[in-house]
PDB file of C-alpha atoms and ligand atoms in Angstrom:
ATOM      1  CA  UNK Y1414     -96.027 -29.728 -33.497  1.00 85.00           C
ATOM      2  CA  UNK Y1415     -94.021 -27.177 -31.987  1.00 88.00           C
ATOM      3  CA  UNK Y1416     -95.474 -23.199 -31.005  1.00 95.00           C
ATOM      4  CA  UNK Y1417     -92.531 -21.251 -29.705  1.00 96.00           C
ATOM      5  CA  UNK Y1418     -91.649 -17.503 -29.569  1.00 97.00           C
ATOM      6  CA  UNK Y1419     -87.737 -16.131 -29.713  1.00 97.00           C
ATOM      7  CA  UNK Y1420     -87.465 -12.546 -28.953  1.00 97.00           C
ATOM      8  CA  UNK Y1421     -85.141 -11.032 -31.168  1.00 97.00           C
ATOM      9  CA  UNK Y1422     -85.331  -7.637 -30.507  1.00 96.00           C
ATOM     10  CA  UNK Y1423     -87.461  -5.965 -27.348  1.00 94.00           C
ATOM     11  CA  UNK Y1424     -85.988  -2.248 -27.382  1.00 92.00           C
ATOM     12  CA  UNK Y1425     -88.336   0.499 -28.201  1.00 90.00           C
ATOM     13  CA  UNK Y1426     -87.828   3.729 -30.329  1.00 83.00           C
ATOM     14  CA  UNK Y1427     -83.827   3.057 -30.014  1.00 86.00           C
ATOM     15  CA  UNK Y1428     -81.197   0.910 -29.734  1.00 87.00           C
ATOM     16  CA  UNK Y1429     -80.334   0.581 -25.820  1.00 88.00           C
ATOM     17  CA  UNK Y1430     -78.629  -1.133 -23.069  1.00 88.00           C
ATOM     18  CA  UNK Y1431     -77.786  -4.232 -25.364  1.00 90.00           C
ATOM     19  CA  UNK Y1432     -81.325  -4.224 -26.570  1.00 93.00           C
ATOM     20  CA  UNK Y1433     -82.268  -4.423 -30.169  1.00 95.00           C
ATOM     21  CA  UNK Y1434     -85.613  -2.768 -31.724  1.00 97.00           C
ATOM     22  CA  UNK Y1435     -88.798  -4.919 -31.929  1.00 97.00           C
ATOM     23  CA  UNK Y1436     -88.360  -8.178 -34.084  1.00 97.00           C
ATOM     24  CA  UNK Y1437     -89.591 -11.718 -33.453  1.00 98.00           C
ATOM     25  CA  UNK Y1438     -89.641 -15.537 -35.039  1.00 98.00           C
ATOM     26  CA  UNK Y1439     -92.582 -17.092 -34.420  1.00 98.00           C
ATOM     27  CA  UNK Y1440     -92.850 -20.901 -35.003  1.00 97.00           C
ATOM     28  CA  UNK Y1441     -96.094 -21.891 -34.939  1.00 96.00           C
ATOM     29  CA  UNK Y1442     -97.411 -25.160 -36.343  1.00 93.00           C
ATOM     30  CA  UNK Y1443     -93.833 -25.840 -37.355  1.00 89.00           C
ATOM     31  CA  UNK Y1444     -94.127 -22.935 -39.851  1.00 95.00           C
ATOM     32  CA  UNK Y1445     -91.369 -19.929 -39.021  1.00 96.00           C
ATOM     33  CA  UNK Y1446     -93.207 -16.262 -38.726  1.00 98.00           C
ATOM     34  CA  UNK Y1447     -91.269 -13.074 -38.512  1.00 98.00           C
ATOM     35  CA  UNK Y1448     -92.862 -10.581 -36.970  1.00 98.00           C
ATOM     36  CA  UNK Y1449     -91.507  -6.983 -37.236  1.00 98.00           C
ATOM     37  CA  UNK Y1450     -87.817  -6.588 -38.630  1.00 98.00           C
ATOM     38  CA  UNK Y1451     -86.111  -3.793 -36.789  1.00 97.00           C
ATOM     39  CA  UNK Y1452     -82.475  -2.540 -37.099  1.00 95.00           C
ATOM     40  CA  UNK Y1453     -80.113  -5.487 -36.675  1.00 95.00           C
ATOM     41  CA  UNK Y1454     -83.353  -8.310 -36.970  1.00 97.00           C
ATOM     42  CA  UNK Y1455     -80.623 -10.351 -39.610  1.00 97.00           C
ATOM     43  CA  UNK Y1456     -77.453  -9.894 -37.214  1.00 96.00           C
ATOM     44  CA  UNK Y1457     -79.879 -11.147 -34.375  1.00 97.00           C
ATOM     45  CA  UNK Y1458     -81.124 -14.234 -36.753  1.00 97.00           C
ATOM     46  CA  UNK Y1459     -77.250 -15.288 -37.055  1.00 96.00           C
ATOM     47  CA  UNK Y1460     -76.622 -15.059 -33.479  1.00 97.00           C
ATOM     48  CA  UNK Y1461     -79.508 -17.066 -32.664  1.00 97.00           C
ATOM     49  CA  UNK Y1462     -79.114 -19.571 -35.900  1.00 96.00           C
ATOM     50  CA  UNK Y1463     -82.429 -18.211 -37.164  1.00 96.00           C
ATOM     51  CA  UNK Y1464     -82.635 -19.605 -41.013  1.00 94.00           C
ATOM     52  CA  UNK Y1465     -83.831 -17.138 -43.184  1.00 94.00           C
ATOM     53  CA  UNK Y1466     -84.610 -19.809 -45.832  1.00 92.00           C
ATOM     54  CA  UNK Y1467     -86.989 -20.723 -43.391  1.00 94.00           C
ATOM     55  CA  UNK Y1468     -89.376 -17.577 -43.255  1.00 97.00           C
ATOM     56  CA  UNK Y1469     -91.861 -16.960 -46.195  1.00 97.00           C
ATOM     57  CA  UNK Y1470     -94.093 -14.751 -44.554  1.00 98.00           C
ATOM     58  CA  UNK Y1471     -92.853 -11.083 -42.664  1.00 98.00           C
ATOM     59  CA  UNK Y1472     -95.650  -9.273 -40.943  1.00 98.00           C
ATOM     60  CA  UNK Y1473     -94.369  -5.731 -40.372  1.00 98.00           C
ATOM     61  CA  UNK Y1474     -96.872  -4.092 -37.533  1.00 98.00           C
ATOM     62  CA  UNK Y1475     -96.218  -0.222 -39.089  1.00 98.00           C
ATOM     63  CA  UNK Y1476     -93.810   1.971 -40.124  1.00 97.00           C
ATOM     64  CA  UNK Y1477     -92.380   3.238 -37.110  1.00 97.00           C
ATOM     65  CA  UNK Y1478     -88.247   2.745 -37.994  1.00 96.00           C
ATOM     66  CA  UNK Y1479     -88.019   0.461 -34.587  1.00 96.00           C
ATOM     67  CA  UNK Y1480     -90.254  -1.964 -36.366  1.00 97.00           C
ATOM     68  CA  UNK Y1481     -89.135  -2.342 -40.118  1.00 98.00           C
ATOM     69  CA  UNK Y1482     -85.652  -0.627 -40.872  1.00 97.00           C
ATOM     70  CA  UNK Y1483     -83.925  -4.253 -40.737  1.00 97.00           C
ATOM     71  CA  UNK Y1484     -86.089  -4.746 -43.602  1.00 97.00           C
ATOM     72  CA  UNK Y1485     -84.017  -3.704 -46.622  1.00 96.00           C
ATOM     73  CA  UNK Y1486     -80.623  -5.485 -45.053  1.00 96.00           C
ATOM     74  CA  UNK Y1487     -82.563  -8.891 -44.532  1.00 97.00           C
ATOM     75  CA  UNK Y1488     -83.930  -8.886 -48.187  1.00 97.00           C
ATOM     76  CA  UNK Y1489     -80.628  -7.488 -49.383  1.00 96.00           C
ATOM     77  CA  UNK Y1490     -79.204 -10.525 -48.039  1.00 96.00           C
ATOM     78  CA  UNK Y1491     -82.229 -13.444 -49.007  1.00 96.00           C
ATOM     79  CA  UNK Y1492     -81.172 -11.674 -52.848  1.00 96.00           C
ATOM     80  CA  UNK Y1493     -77.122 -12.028 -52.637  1.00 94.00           C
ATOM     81  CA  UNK Y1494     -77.619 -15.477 -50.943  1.00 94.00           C
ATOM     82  CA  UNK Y1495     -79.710 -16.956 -54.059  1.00 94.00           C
ATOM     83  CA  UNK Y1496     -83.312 -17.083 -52.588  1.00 96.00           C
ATOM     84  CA  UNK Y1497     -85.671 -18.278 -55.338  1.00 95.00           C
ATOM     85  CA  UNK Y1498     -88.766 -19.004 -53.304  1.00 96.00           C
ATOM     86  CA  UNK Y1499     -91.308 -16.282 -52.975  1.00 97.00           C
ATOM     87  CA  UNK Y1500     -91.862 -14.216 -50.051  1.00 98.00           C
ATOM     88  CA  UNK Y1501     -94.630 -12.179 -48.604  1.00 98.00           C
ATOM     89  CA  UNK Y1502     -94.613  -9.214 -46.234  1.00 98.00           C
ATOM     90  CA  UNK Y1503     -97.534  -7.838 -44.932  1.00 98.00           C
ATOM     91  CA  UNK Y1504     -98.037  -4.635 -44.476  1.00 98.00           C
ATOM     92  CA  UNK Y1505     -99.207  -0.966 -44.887  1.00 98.00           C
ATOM     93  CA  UNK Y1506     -99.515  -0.073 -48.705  1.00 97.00           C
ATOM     94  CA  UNK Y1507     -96.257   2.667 -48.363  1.00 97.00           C
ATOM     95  CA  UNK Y1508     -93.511  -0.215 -47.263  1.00 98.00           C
ATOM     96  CA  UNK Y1509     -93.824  -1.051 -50.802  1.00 97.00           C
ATOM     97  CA  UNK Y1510     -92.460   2.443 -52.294  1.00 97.00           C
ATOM     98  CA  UNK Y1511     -90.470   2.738 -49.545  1.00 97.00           C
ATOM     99  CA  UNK Y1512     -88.688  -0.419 -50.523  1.00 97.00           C
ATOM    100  CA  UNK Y1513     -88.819  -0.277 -54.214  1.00 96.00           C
ATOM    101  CA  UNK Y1514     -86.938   3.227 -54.383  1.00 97.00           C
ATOM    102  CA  UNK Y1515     -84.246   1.511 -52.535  1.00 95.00           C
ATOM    103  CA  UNK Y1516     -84.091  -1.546 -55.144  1.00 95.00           C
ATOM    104  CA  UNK Y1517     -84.552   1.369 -57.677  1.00 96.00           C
ATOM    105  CA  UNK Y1518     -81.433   3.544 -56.820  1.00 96.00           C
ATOM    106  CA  UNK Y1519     -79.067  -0.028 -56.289  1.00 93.00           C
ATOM    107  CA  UNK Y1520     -80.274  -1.180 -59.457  1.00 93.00           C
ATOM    108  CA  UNK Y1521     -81.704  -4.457 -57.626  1.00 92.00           C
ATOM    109  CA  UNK Y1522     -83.504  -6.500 -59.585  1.00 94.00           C
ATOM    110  CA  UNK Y1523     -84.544  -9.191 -56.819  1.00 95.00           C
ATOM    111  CA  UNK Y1524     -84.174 -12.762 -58.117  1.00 94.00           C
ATOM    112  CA  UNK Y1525     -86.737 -14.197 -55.856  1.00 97.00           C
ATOM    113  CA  UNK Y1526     -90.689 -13.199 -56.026  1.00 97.00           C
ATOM    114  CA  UNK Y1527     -91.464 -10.632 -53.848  1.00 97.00           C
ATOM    115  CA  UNK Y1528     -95.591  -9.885 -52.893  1.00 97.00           C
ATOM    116  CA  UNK Y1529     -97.020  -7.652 -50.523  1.00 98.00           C
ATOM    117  CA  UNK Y1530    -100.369  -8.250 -49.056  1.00 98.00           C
ATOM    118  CA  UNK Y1531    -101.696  -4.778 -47.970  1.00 98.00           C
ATOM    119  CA  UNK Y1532    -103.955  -4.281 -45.019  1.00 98.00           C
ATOM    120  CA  UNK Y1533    -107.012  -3.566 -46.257  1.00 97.00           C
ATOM    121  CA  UNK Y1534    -109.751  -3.208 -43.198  1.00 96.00           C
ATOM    122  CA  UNK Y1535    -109.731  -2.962 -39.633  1.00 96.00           C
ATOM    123  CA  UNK Y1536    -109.882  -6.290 -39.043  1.00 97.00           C
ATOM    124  CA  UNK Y1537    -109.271  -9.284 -41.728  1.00 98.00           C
ATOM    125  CA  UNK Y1538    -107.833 -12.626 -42.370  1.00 98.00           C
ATOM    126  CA  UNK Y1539    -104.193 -12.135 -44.040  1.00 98.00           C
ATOM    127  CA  UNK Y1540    -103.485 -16.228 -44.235  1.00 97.00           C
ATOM    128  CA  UNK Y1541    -105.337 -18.982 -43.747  1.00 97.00           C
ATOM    129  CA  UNK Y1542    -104.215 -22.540 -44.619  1.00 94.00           C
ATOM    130  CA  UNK Y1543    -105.088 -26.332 -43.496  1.00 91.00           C
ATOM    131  CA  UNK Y1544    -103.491 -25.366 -40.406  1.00 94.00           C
ATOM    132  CA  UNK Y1545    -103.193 -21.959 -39.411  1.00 97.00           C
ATOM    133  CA  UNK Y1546    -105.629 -18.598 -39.786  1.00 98.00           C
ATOM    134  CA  UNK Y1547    -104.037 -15.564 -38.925  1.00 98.00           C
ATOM    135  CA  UNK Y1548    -105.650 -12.255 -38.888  1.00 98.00           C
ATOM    136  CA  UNK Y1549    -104.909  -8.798 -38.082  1.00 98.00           C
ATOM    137  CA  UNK Y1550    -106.445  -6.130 -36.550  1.00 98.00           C
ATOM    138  CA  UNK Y1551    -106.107  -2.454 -35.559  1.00 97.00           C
ATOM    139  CA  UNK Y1552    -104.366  -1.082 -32.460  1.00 97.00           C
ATOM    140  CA  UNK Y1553    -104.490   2.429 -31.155  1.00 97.00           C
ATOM    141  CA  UNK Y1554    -100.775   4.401 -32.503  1.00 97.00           C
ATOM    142  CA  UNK Y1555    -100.031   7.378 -33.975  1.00 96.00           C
ATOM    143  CA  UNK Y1556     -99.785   6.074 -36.938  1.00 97.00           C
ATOM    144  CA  UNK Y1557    -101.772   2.817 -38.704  1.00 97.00           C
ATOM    145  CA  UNK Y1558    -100.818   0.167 -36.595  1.00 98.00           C
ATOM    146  CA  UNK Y1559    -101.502  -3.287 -36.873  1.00 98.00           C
ATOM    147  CA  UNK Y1560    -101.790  -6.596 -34.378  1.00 98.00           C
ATOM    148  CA  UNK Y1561    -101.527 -10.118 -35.734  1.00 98.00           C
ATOM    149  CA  UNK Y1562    -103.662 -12.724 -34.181  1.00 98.00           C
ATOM    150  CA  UNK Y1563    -102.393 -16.397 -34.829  1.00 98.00           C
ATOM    151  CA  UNK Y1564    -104.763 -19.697 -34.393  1.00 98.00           C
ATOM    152  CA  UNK Y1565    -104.082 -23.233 -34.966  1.00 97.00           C
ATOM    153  CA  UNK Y1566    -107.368 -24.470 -36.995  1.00 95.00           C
ATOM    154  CA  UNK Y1567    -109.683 -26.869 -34.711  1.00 92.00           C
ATOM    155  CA  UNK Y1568    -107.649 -30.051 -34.428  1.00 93.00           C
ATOM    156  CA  UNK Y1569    -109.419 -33.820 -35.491  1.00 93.00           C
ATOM    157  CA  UNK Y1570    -111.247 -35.588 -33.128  1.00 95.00           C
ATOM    158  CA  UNK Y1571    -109.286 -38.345 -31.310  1.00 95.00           C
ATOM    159  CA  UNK Y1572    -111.038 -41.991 -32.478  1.00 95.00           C
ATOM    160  CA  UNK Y1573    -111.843 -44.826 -29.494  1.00 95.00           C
ATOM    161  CA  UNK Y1574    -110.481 -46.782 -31.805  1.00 94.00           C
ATOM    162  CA  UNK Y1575    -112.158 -49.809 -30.344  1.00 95.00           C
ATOM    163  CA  UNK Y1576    -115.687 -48.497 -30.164  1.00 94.00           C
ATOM    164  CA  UNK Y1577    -114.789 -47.533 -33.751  1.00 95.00           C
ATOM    165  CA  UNK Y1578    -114.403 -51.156 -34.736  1.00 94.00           C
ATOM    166  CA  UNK Y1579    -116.840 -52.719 -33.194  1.00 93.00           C
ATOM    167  CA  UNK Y1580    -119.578 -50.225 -34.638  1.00 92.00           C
ATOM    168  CA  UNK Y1581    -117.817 -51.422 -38.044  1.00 92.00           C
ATOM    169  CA  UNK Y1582    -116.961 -47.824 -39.352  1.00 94.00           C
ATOM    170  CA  UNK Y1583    -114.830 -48.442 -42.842  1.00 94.00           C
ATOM    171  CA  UNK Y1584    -111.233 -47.184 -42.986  1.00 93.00           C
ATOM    172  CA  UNK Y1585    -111.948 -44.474 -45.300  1.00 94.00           C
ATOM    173  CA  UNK Y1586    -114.480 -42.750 -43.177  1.00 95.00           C
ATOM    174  CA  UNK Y1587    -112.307 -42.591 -40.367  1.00 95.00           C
ATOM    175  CA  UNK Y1588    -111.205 -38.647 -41.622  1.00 93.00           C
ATOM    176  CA  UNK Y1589    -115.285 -37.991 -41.734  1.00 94.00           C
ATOM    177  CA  UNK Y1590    -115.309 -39.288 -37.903  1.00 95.00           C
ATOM    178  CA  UNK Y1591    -112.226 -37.016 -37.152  1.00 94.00           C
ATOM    179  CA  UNK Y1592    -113.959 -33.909 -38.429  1.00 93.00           C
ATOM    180  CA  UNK Y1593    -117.317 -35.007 -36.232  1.00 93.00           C
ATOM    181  CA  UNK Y1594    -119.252 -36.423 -38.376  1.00 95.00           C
ATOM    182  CA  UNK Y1595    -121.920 -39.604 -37.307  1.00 96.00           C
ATOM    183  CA  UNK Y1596    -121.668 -42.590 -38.960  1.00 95.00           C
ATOM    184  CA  UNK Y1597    -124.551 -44.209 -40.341  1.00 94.00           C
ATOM    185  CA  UNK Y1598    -123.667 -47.948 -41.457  1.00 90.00           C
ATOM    186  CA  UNK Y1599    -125.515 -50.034 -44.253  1.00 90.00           C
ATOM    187  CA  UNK Y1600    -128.782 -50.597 -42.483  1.00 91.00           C
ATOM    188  CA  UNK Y1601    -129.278 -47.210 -41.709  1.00 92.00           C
ATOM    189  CA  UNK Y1602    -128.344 -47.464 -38.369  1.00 91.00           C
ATOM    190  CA  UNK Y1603    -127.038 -43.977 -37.227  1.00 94.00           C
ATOM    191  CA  UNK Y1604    -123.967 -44.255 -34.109  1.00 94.00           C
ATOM    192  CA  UNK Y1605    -123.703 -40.760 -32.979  1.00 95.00           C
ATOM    193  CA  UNK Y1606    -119.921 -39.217 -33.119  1.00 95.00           C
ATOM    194  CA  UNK Y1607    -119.716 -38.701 -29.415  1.00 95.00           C
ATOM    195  CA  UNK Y1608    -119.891 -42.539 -28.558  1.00 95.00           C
ATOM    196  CA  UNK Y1609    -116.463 -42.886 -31.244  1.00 96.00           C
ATOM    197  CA  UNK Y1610    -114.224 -40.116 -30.539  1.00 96.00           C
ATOM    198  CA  UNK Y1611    -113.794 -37.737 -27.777  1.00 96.00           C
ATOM    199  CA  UNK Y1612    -112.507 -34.035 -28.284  1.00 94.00           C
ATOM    200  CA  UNK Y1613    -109.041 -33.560 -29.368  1.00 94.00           C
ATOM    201  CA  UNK Y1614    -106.841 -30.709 -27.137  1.00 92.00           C
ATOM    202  CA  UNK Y1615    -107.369 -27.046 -27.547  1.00 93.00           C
ATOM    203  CA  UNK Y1616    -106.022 -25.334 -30.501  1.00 95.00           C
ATOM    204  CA  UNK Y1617    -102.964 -23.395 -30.018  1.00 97.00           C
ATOM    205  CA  UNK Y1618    -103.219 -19.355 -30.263  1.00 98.00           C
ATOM    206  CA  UNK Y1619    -100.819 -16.406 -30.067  1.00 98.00           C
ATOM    207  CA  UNK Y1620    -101.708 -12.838 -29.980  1.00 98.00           C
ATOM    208  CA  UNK Y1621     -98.912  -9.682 -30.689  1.00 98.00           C
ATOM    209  CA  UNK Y1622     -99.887  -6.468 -29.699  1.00 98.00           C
ATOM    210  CA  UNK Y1623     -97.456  -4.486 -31.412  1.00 95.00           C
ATOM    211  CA  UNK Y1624     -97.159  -0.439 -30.070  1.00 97.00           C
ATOM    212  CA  UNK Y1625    -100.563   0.847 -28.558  1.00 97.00           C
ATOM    213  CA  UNK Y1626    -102.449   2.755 -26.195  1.00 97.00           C
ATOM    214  CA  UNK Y1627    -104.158   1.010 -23.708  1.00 95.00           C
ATOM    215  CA  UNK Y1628    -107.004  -0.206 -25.316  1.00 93.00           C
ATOM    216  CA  UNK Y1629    -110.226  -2.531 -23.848  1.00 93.00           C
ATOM    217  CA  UNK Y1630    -111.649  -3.197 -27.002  1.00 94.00           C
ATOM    218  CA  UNK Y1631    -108.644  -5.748 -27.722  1.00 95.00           C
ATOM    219  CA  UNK Y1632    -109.802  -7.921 -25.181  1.00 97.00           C
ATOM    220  CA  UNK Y1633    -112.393 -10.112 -27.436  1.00 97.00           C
ATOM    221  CA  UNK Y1634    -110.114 -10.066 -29.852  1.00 97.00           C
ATOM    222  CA  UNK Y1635    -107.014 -11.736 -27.697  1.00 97.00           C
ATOM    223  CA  UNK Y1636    -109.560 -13.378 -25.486  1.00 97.00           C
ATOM    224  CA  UNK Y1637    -108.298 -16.471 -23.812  1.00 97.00           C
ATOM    225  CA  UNK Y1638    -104.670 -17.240 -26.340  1.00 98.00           C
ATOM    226  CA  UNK Y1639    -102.244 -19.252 -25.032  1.00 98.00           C
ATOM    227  CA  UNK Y1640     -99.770 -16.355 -25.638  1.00 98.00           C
ATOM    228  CA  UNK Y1641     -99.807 -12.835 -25.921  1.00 98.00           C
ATOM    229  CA  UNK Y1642     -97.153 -10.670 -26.341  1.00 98.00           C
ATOM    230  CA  UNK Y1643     -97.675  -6.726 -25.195  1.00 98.00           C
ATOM    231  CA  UNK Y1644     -95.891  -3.537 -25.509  1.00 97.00           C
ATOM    232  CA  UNK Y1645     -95.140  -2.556 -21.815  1.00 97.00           C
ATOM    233  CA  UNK Y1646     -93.105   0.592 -22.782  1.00 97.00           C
ATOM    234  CA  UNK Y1647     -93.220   2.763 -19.616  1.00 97.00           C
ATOM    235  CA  UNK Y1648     -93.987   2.031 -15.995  1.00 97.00           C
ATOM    236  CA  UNK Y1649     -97.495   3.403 -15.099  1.00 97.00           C
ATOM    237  CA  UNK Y1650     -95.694   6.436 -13.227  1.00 97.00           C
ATOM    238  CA  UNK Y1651     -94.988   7.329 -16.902  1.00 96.00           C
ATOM    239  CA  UNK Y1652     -98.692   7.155 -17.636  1.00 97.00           C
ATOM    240  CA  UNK Y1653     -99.222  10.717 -19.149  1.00 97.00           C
ATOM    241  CA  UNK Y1654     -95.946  10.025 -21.415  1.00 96.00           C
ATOM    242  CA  UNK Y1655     -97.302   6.728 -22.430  1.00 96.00           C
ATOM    243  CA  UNK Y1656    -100.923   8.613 -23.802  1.00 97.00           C
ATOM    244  CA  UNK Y1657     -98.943  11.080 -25.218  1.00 96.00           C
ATOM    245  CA  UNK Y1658     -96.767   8.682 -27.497  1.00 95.00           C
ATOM    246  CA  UNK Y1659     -99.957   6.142 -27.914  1.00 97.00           C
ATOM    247  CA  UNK Y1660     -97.766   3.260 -25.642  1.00 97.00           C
ATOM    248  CA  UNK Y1661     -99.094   1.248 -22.728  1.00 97.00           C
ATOM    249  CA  UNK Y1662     -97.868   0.869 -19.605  1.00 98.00           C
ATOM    250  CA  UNK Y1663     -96.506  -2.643 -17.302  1.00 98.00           C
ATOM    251  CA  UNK Y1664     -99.554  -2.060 -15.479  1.00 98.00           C
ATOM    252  CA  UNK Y1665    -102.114  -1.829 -18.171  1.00 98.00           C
ATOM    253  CA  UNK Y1666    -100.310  -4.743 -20.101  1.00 98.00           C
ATOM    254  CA  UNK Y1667    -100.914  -6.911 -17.222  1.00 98.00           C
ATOM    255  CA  UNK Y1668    -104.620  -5.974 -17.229  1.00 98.00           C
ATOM    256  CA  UNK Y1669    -105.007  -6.093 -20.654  1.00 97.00           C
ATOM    257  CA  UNK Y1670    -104.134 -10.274 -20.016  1.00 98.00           C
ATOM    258  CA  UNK Y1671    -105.557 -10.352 -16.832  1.00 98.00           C
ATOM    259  CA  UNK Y1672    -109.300  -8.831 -18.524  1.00 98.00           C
ATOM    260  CA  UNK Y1673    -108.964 -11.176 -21.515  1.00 98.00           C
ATOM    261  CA  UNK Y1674    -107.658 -14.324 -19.859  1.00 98.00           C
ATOM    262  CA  UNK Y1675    -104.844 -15.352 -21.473  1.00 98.00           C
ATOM    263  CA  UNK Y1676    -102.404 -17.944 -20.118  1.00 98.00           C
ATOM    264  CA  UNK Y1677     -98.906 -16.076 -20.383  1.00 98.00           C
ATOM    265  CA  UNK Y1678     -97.827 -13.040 -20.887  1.00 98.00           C
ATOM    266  CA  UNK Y1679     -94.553 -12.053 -22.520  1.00 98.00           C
ATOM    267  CA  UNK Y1680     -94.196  -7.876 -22.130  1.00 98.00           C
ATOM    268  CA  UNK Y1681     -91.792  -5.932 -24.685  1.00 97.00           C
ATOM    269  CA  UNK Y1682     -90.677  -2.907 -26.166  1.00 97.00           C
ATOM    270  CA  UNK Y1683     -88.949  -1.011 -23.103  1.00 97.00           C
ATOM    271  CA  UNK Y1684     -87.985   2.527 -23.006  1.00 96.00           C
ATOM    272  CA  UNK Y1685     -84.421   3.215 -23.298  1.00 94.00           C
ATOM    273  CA  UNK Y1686     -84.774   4.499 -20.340  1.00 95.00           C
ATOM    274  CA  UNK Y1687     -84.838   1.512 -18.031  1.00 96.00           C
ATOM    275  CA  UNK Y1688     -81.571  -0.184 -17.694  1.00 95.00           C
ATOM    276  CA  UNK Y1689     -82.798  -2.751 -14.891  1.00 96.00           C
ATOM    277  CA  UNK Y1690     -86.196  -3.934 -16.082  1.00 96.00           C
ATOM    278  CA  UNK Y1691     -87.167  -5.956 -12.973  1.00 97.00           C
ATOM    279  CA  UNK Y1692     -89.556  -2.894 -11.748  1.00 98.00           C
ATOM    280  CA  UNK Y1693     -91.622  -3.190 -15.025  1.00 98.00           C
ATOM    281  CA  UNK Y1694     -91.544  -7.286 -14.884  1.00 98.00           C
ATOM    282  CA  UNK Y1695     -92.612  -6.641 -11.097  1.00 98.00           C
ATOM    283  CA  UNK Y1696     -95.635  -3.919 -12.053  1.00 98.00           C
ATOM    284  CA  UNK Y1697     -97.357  -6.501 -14.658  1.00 98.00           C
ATOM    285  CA  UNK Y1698     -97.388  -9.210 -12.006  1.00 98.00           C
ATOM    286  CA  UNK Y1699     -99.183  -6.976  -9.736  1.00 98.00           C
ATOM    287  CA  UNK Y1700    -101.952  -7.553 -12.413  1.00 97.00           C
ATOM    288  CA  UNK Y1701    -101.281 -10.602 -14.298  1.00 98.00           C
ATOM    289  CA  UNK Y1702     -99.315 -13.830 -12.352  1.00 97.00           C
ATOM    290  CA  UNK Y1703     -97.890 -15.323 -15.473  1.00 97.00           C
ATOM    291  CA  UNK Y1704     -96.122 -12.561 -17.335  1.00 98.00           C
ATOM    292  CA  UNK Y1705     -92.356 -12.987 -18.325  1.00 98.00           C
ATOM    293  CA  UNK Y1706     -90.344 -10.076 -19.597  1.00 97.00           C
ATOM    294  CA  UNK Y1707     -89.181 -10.487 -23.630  1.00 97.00           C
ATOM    295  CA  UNK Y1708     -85.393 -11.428 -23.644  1.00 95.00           C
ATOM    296  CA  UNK Y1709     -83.471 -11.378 -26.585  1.00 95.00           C
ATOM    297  CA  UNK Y1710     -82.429 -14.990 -27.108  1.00 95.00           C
ATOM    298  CA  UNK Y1711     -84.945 -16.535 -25.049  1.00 94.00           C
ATOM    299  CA  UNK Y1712     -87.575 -18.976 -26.237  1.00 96.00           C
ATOM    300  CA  UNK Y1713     -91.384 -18.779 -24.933  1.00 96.00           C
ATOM    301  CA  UNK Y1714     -93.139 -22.348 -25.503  1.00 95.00           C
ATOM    302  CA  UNK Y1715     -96.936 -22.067 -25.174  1.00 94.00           C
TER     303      UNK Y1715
HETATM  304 ZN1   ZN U 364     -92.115   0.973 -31.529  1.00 76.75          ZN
HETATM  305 ZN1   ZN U 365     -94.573   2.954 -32.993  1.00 76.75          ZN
END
């Protein structure tokens, strides 16, 4: 199964220095995310043969313009290009009017189902499927802000497939064994899971942290994921300008990951006003050893 991040956008507030506002595909458990949709998030898709087909699910953090006003163009074009299959964007409740006065005044009538699933509490499960449970949960902005927390569901347990047969186990138990049961055979004989499978790797997890103050209390919440992605907007010499606009800094970013553990950080969302972004890249490493900056283009693995 593949879990990969492409950075679409990594700009903040603006447009600058060939960077785009905040958008990103997520594939995780071979399922395509996007995550924010700022200005030019469908021109970016085409340029790096993102299918929009492919995405049924748009998590929009808030409603900051760097973070949803590619919005109306993407829909506009999953309508003229025949989409039938439904789509959901999550969100805060006022996307919704925001959109529909827009289909309202075109006189769009969208051919393909369109829900939104409205944040509702501070933190909650928005999907949650056979594979995948992703949640969201609140981050410290001027406005209602949102982070999305993605985790693979515990994978089977790997059979010893020759222990297996030799304590007899029928074929159609084997799914019972995989989810850790014991088996107990026709005597009553009980052969405890442990001596028939052995623990299957780690589920996979990835953590966005859309725009936010520096805040500790994320850390159990993004404990430990094999991704996170941060705002890093200023460099911590900007530290009163960062509190003042509710961003974080390359420092804190790295700390954040450092204090929870992850194993990689990707830092985004960079002031217009850094052209050379190698300081910021250098001031999370100073905290965190495995932090990459977010290039547009450029696919993360975890
Ligand atoms: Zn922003
Ligand atoms: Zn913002």
């Amino acid at each position: 199964m593949s879990f990969e991040l492409l950075i679409l956008g990594c700009s903040s507030a603006t447009p600058a220095h060939q960077r785009n506002p905040a958008a990103q595909v997520l594939t995780f458990c071979d399922k395509t995310y996007l995550i924010d949709c700022g200005e030019a998030t469908q021109m970016q898709m085409q340029r790096y043969k993102v299918k929009a087909h492919r995405i049924d699910h748009i998590f929009i953090s808030h409603l900051h313009g760097d973070h949803y006003l590619g919005l109306m163009g993407l829909l506009s074009s999953m309508h003229l290009q025949g989409r039938e299959r439904e789509l959901v964007i999550y969100c805060q409740k006022e996307l919704k009017e925001i959109l529909e006065l827009q289909f309202q005044v075109s006189g769009t009538v969208l051919r393909f189902p369109l829900r939104y699933r409205f944040f509702t509490a501070p933190t909650e499960v928005l999907l949650e499927d056979e594979q995948v449970c992703i949640k969201s949960f609140d981050l410290n902005h001027r406005v209602p802000c949102k982070g999305f927390l993605f985790k693979e569901q515990p994978r089977p347990r790997n059979l010893l497939i020759e222990k297996v047969r030799e304590a007899g186990v029928p074929f159609d138990f084997y799914p019972e064994l995989k989810a850790g049961k014991d088996f107990i055979n026709s005597q009553g004989e009980v052969t405890p899971n442990a001596a028939l499978t052995i623990d299957p790797l780690p589920s996979k997890s990835y953590a966005y942290c859309s725009d936010t103050l520096y805040t500790e209390s994320l850390i159990p919440i993004i404990q430990g994921v094999d991704l996170l992605y941060h705002e890093a907007t200023f460099l911590h010499d900007m530290l009163d300008r960062a509190i003042e606009t509710y961003h974080t800094t390359c420092l804190q970013a790295g700390q954040i990951a450092s204090n929870a553990k992850v194993k990689k950080l990707v830092i985004g969302h960079f002031s217009a006003r850094y052209k050379d972004l190698n300081p910021l890249l250098q001031e999370a490493k100073s905290a965190f050893e495995h932090v990459y900056l977010a290039e547009e283009g450029i696919v993360y693995n975890f």
